[in-house]
XYZ file of C-alpha atoms in Angstrom:
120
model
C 82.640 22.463 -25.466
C 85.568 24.313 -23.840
C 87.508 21.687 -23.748
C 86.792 19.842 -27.481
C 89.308 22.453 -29.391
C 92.040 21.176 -27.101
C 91.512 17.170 -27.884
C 89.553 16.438 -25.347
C 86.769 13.665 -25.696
C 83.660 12.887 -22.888
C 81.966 9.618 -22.762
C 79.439 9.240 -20.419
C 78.803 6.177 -19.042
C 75.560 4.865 -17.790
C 75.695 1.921 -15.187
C 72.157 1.625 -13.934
C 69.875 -1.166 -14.390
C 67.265 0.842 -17.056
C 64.528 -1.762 -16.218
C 64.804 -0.558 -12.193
C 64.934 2.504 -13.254
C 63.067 4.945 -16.089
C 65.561 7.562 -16.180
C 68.143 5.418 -17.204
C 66.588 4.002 -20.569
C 68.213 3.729 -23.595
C 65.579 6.840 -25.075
C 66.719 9.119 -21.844
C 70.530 8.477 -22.692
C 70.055 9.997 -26.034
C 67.954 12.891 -24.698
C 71.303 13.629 -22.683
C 73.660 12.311 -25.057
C 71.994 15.023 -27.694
C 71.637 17.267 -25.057
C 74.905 17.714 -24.207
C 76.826 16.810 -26.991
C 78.536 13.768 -25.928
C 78.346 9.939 -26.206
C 76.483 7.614 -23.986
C 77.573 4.026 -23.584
C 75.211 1.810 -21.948
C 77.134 -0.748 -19.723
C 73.640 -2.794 -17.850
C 75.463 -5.393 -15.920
C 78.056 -2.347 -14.582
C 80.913 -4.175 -16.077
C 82.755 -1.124 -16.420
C 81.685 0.355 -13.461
C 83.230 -2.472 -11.325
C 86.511 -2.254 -13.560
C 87.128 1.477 -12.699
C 86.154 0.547 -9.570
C 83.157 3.108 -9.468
C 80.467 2.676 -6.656
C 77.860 5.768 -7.172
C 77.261 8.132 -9.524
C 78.545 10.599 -11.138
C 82.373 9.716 -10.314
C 84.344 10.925 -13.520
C 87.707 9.818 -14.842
C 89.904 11.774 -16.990
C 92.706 10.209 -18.894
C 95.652 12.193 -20.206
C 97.063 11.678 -24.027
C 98.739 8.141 -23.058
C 95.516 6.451 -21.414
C 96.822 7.052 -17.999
C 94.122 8.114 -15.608
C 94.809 10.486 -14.132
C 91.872 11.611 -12.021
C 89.178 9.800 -10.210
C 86.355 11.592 -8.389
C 83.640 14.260 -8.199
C 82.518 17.072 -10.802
C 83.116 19.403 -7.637
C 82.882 20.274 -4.534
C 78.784 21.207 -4.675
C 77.211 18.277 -6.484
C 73.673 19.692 -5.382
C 74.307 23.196 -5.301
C 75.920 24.743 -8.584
C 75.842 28.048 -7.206
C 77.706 27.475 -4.274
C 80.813 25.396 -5.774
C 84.511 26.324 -4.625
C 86.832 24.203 -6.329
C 85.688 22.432 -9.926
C 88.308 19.504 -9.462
C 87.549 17.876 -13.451
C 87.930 21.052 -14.770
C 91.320 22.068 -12.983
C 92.398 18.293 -13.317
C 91.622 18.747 -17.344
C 93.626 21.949 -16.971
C 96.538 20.760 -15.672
C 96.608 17.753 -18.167
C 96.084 19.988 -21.352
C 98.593 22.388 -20.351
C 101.187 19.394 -19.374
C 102.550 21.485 -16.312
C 103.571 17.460 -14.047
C 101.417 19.474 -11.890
C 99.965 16.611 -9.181
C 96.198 15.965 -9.767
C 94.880 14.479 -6.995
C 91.664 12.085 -6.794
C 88.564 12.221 -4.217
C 85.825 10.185 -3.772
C 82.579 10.445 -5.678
C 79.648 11.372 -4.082
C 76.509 10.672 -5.012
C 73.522 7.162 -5.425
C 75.103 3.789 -5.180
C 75.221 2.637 -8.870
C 72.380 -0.443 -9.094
C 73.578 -2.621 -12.168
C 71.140 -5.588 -14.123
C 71.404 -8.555 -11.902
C 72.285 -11.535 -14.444
Protein backbone atom coordinates (compact mmCIF):
# COMPACT_ATOMS: atom_id res chain seq x y z
CA UNK A 1 0.00 0.00 0.00
CA UNK A 2 2.89 2.44 0.59
CA UNK A 3 4.22 1.97 -2.36
CA UNK A 4 0.86 1.83 -4.91
CA UNK A 5 0.57 5.91 -4.96
CA UNK A 6 4.07 5.94 -6.39
CA UNK A 7 3.36 3.34 -9.49
CA UNK A 8 4.38 0.57 -8.04
CA UNK A 9 2.67 -2.89 -8.89
CA UNK A 10 3.26 -6.54 -6.78
CA UNK A 11 2.59 -9.80 -8.37
CA UNK A 12 3.10 -12.63 -6.44
CA UNK A 13 4.05 -15.57 -7.90
CA UNK A 14 3.32 -19.03 -6.75
CA UNK A 15 5.70 -21.89 -8.02
CA UNK A 16 4.74 -24.88 -5.95
CA UNK A 17 3.23 -27.98 -7.11
CA UNK A 18 -0.56 -27.31 -5.34
CA UNK A 19 -1.27 -31.10 -5.61
CA UNK A 20 2.12 -31.77 -3.20
CA UNK A 21 1.14 -29.29 -1.36
CA UNK A 22 -2.39 -27.79 0.30
CA UNK A 23 -1.20 -24.44 1.00
CA UNK A 24 -0.45 -23.73 -2.35
CA UNK A 25 -4.01 -24.30 -4.01
CA UNK A 26 -5.56 -22.19 -6.26
CA UNK A 27 -8.45 -21.31 -3.15
CA UNK A 28 -5.28 -20.40 -0.68
CA UNK A 29 -3.78 -18.00 -3.44
CA UNK A 30 -6.88 -15.98 -3.39
CA UNK A 31 -7.15 -16.02 0.42
CA UNK A 32 -3.63 -14.18 0.11
CA UNK A 33 -4.17 -12.54 -3.05
CA UNK A 34 -7.44 -10.81 -1.20
CA UNK A 35 -5.61 -10.66 1.75
CA UNK A 36 -3.08 -8.59 0.79
CA UNK A 37 -4.22 -6.80 -2.00
CA UNK A 38 -2.20 -8.08 -4.75
CA UNK A 39 -2.31 -10.55 -7.69
CA UNK A 40 -1.41 -14.16 -7.63
CA UNK A 41 -0.25 -15.92 -10.75
CA UNK A 42 -0.12 -19.54 -10.59
CA UNK A 43 2.95 -20.84 -12.61
CA UNK A 44 2.63 -25.18 -11.65
CA UNK A 45 5.40 -26.45 -13.78
CA UNK A 46 7.79 -23.34 -12.22
CA UNK A 47 8.29 -22.06 -15.66
CA UNK A 48 8.88 -18.76 -14.40
CA UNK A 49 10.61 -19.70 -11.54
CA UNK A 50 13.41 -21.37 -13.61
CA UNK A 51 13.43 -18.20 -16.01
CA UNK A 52 14.26 -15.74 -13.12
CA UNK A 53 16.34 -18.24 -12.08
CA UNK A 54 14.57 -18.58 -8.57
CA UNK A 55 15.37 -21.74 -6.41
CA UNK A 56 13.29 -21.24 -2.94
CA UNK A 57 10.88 -19.16 -1.78
CA UNK A 58 10.13 -16.08 -1.20
CA UNK A 59 13.04 -14.50 -3.47
CA UNK A 60 11.45 -11.14 -4.84
CA UNK A 61 12.34 -9.13 -7.92
CA UNK A 62 11.71 -5.58 -8.40
CA UNK A 63 11.83 -4.00 -11.78
CA UNK A 64 12.31 -0.27 -12.28
CA UNK A 65 10.01 1.85 -14.93
CA UNK A 66 11.96 0.28 -18.08
CA UNK A 67 11.58 -3.57 -17.08
CA UNK A 68 15.09 -3.71 -15.90
CA UNK A 69 15.46 -5.75 -12.76
CA UNK A 70 16.92 -4.37 -10.70
CA UNK A 71 16.92 -6.41 -7.51
CA UNK A 72 16.98 -10.06 -6.80
CA UNK A 73 16.77 -11.48 -3.27
CA UNK A 74 15.23 -11.60 0.21
CA UNK A 75 12.29 -9.47 1.87
CA UNK A 76 15.09 -8.86 4.62
CA UNK A 77 17.45 -9.70 6.66
CA UNK A 78 14.95 -11.71 9.38
CA UNK A 79 12.75 -13.89 7.21
CA UNK A 80 11.56 -15.72 10.52
CA UNK A 81 11.78 -13.09 12.91
CA UNK A 82 9.91 -9.72 11.95
CA UNK A 83 10.80 -8.20 15.07
CA UNK A 84 14.30 -8.54 14.87
CA UNK A 85 14.96 -7.25 11.11
CA UNK A 86 17.95 -4.71 10.42
CA UNK A 87 17.99 -3.88 6.94
CA UNK A 88 14.49 -4.31 4.71
CA UNK A 89 16.53 -4.68 1.34
CA UNK A 90 12.92 -4.61 -1.13
CA UNK A 91 11.87 -1.79 0.57
CA UNK A 92 15.20 0.35 0.36
CA UNK A 93 15.76 -1.24 -3.20
CA UNK A 94 11.99 0.17 -4.09
CA UNK A 95 13.24 3.38 -2.51
CA UNK A 96 16.03 3.99 -4.36
CA UNK A 97 14.20 3.10 -7.70
CA UNK A 98 11.16 5.49 -7.01
CA UNK A 99 13.26 8.26 -6.04
CA UNK A 100 15.72 7.62 -9.24
CA UNK A 101 18.88 8.62 -7.10
CA UNK A 102 21.56 5.78 -9.77
CA UNK A 103 21.99 4.80 -6.28
CA UNK A 104 23.55 0.92 -6.63
CA UNK A 105 20.97 -1.70 -5.46
CA UNK A 106 22.58 -4.64 -4.81
CA UNK A 107 21.06 -8.35 -4.93
CA UNK A 108 21.41 -11.32 -2.22
CA UNK A 109 20.34 -14.59 -2.22
CA UNK A 110 16.92 -15.76 -1.15
CA UNK A 111 16.51 -17.72 1.68
CA UNK A 112 14.00 -19.83 2.36
CA UNK A 113 12.17 -23.87 1.02
CA UNK A 114 13.47 -25.11 -2.25
CA UNK A 115 10.58 -24.28 -4.68
CA UNK A 116 8.96 -28.02 -5.69
CA UNK A 117 7.25 -27.41 -9.20
CA UNK A 118 4.43 -30.11 -11.02
CA UNK A 119 6.58 -32.75 -12.52
CA UNK A 120 5.17 -33.07 -16.26
Amino acid sequence: QRFSQRGVAIVLVNSNDASAFAKESAAENDVVAERLGVSVVADAKGELAAAFGATRNPAFFLFDGNHTLVYAGNFDDSPGDEAAVENSYLEQATVVVIDGSGQQVSSNKAFGCRITPAKG
